[in-house]
XYZ file of C-alpha atoms in Angstrom:
317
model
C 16.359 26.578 -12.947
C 13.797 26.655 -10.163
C 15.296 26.404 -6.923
C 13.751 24.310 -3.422
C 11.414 26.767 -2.214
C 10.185 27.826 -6.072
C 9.539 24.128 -6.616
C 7.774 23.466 -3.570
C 5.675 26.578 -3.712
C 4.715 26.122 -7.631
C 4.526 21.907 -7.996
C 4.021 20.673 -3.908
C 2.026 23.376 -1.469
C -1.252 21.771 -0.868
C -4.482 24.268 -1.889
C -5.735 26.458 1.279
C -6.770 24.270 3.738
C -9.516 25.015 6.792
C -9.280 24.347 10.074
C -11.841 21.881 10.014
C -9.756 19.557 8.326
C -8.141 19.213 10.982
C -5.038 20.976 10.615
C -4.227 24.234 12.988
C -1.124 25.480 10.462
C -0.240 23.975 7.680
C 2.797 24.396 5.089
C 5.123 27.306 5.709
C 5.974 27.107 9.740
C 8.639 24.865 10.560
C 6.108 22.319 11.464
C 2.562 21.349 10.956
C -0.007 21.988 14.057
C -3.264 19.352 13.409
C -5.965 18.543 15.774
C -7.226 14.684 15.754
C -10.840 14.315 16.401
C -12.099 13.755 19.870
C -12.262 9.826 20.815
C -10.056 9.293 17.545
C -6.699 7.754 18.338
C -3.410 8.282 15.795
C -2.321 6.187 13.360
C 0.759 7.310 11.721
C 3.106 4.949 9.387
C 5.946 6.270 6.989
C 7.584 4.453 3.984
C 10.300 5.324 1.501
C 10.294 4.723 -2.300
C 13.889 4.123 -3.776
C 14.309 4.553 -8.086
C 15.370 1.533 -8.877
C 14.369 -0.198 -5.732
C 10.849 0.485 -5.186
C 9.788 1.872 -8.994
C 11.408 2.204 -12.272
C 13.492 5.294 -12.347
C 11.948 5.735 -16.229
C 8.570 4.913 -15.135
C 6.077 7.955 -15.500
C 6.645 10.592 -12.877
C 2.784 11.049 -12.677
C 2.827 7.438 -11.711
C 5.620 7.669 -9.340
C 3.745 10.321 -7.566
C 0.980 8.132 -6.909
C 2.813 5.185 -5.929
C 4.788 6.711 -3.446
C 2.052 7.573 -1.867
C -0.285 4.760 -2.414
C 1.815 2.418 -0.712
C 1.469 4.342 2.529
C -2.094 4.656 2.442
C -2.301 0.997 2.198
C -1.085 0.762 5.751
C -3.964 3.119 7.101
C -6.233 0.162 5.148
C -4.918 -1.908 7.434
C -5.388 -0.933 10.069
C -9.314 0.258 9.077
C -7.998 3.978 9.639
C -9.292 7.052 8.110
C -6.662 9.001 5.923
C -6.260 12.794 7.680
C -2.744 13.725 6.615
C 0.371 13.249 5.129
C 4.325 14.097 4.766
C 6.118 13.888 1.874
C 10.129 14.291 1.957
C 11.629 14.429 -2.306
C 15.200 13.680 -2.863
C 15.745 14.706 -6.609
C 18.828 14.418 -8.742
C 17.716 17.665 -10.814
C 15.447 20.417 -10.263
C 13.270 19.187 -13.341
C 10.038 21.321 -13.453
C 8.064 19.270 -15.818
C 8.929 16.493 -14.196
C 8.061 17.681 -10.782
C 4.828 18.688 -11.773
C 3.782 15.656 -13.193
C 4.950 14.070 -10.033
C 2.796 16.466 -8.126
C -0.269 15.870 -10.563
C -0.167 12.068 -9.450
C 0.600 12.678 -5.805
C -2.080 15.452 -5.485
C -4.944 13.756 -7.626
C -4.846 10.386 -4.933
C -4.511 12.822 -1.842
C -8.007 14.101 -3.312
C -9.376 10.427 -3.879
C -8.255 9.191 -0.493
C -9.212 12.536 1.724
C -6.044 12.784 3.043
C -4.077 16.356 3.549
C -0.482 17.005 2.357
C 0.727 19.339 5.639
C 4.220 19.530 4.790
C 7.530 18.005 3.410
C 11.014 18.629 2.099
C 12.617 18.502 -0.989
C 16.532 18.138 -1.258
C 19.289 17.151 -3.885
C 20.315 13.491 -4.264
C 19.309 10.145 -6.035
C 15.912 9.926 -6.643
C 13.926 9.017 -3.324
C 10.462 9.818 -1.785
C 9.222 9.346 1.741
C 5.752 9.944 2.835
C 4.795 9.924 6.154
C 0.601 9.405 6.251
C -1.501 9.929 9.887
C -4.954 8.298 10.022
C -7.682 8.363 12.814
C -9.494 4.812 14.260
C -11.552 5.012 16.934
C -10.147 3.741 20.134
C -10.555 -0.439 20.220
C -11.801 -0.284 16.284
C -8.329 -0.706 14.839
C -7.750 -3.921 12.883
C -3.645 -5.213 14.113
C -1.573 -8.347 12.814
C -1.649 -9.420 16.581
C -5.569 -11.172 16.907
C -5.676 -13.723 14.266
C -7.473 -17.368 16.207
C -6.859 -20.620 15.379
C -10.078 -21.285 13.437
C -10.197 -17.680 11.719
C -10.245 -17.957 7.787
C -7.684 -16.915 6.037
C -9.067 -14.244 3.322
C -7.776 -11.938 0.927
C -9.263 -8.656 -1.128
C -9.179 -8.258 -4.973
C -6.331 -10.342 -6.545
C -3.029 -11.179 -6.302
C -0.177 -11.348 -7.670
C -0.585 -8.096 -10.766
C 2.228 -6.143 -9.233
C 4.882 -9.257 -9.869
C 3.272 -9.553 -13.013
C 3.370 -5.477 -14.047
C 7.058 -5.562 -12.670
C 7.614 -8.508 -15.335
C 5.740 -6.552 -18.152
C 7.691 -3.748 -17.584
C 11.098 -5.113 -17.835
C 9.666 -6.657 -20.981
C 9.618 -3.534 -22.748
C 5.547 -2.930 -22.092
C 5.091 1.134 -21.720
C 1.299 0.720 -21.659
C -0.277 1.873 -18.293
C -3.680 0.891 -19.480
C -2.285 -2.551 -19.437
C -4.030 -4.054 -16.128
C -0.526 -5.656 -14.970
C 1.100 -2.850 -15.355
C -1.379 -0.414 -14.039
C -1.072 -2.762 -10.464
C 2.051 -2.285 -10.400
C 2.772 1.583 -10.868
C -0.825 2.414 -9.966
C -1.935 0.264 -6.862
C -4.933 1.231 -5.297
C -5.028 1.040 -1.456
C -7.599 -0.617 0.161
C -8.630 2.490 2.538
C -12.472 2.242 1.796
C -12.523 -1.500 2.142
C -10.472 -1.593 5.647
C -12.593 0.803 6.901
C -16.024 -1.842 5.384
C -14.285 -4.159 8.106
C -13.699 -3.039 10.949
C -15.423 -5.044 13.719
C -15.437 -8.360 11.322
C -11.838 -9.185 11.016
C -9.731 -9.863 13.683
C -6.667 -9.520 12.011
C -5.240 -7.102 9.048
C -2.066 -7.007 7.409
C -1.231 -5.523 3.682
C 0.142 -7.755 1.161
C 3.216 -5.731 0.156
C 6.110 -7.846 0.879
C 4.332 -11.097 -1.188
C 1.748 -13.146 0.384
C 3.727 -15.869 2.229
C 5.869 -12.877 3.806
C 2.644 -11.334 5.014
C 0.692 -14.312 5.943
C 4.087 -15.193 8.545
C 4.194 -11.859 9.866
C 0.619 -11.897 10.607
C 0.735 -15.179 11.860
C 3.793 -14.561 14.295
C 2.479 -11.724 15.317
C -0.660 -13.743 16.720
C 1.076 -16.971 17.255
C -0.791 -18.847 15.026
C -0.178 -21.231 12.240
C -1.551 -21.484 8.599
C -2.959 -24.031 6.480
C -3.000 -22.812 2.513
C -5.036 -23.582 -0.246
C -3.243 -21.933 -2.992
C -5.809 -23.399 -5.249
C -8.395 -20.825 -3.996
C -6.015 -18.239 -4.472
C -7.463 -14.952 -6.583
C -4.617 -14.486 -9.576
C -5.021 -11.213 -11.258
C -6.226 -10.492 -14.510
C -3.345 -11.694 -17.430
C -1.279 -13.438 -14.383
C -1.358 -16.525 -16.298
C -1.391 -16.054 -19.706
C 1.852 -13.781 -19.144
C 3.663 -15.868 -16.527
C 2.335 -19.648 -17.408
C 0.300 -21.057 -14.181
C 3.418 -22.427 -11.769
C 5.302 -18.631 -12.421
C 1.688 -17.202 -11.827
C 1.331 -18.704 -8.556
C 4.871 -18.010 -7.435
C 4.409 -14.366 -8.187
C 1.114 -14.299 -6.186
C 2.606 -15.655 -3.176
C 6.174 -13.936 -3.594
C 6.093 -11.459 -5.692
C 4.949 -8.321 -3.726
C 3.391 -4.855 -4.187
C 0.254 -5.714 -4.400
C -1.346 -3.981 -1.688
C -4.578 -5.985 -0.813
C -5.747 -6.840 2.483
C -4.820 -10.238 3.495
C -7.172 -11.212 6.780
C -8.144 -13.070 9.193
C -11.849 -13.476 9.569
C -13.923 -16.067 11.934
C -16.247 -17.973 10.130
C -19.651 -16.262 10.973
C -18.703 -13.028 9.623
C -17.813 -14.144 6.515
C -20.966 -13.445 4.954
C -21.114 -10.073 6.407
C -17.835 -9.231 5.124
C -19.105 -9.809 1.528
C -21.382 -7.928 1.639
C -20.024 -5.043 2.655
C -17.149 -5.621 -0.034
C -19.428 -6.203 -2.883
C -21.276 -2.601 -2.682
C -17.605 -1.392 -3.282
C -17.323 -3.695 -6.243
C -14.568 -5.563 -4.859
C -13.997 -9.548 -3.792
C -13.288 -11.145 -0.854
C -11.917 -15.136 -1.086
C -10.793 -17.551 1.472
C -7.712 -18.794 0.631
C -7.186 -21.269 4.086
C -7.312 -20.725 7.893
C -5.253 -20.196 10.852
C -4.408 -23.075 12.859
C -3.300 -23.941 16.460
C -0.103 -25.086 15.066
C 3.268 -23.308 14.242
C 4.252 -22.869 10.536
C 2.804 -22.846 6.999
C 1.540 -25.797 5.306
C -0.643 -26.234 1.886
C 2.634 -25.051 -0.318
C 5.706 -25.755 -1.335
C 7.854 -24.374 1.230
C 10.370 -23.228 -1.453
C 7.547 -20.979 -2.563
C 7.696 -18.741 0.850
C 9.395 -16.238 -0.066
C 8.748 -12.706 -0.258
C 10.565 -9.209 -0.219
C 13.167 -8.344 2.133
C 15.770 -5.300 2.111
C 19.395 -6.425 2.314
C 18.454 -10.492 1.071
C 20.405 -10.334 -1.948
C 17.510 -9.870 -4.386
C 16.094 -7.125 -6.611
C 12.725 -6.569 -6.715
């Protein structure tokens, strides 16, 4: 049986890695030494995936890999930051090498798609658990924050909603296929890095939709003392929502449901256009679902409908 450092040498060191990436030592010190680019400021966020809390333990280990850190990178989106680097800390119940590597395979292949570095981790013996730390550059003023939504902005969200409720739901119905779209939103979201960075400058507020759109839409809108008017009507339902879930479950699950790691913004009206365009050349839609109002609270939907994802509420994801 391999042992911490054999796994981490074999499955989790990074390739060799240059100094112009950034990164002054990398794996094999007792900590990293990187070098942000000049008029760049930091943007660093962490998150921890929990089997059975966060992911299927029995869901694909290649697929685990790239959710763990997927959902991290989906912060950087929102904030219109550039991946640079990344942490990753495993907690595994077994010293599996197969299953390690697959893990690896999935982790590694989206830190090539996104540009970002892996400069260094842990791996220790427990339930299964993963936290990545990821670190991002934005130019100083450029960031996108929850805190500078107006009254009068629109309310708009990327892609579609409401897939990783509705791959959660497939899966617990027995459905193993990954080339099932649900499914594939669910264990393989796609961050929004390339599209956060499209708006920087346009939207005056960012947040990403992991907690379920109502949850997301009231911490953005607390965070800039605003209001919301809905129009769930507009809202973007992903691909199968419907026929799998019937239309009222669909549009539960797209406000409520969670993971599903678009960018939910707020925009004034003049750059809407703008916005579009730079969001179709990445093949990827942009829809108004309401605006942000002068007045406290919610309105346009049932209020027994805003919910989202919490820790400690009671409720399994």
């Amino acid at each position: 049986m391999l042992g911490e450092f054999d796994l981490i040498r074999r499955y989790l060191a990074p390739e060799s890695q240059s100094s112009a990436e950034g990164i002054v030592l990398g794996p094999g010190d007792d900590a990293a030494l990187l070098m942000p680019s000049p008029g760049q400021q930091l943007v660093v966020s962490v998150d921890t995936s929990v089997a059975g809390v966060h992911f299927p333990p029995d869901a694909p280990a290649q697929a685990i890999g790239h959710r763990a850190l997927a959902v991290s990178l989906s912060d950087l989106a929102a904030m219109g930051a550039t991946p640079r680097w990344c942490l990753m800390s495993l907690t595994l119940p077994h010293a599996d090498a197969d299953w390690v590597a697959s893990f690896a395979s999935g982790f590694h292949a989206l830190c090539q798609a996104s540009g970002i570095h892996l400069v260094g981790g842990d791996v220790t013996h427990g339930e299964l658990a993963i936290g990545v730390t990821v670190m991002g550059e934005v130019a100083v003023g450029e960031e996108m924050r929850r805190s500078a939504a107006q009254a009068g902005d629109l309310i708009a969200v990327t892609g579609a909603l409401g897939g990783g409720a509705g791959g959660l739901s497939a899966w617990q119905a027995g459905n193993r296929n990954l080339d099932s779209p649900l499914l594939a939103r669910y264990l393989l979201p796609q961050p929004r890095i390339a599209a956060g960075l499209a708006l920087r400058g346009l939207a005056t507020a960012a947040i990403d939709v992991s907690d379920g759109l109502s949850a997301d839409l009231r911490h953005l809108c607390d965070a800039s003392c605003v209001g919301a008017e809905l129009d769930i009507s507009s809202m973007p339902l992903a691909d199968g929502l419907v026929e799998t879930l019937g239309e009222s479950a669909a549009c539960q699950a797209a406000l409520g449901g969670g993971d599903d790691y678009e960018l939910l913004l707020g925009l004034p009206p003049s750059a809407l256009n703008v916005a579009r365009q730079r969001l179709d050349a990445l093949a990827l839609e942009l829809t108004v679902i309401g605006r942000f109002t002068s007045t406290l609270g919610v309105t346009g939907v049932d209020p027994e409908w805003l919910t989202g994802w919490q820790h400690f509420s009671g409720d399994k994801p």
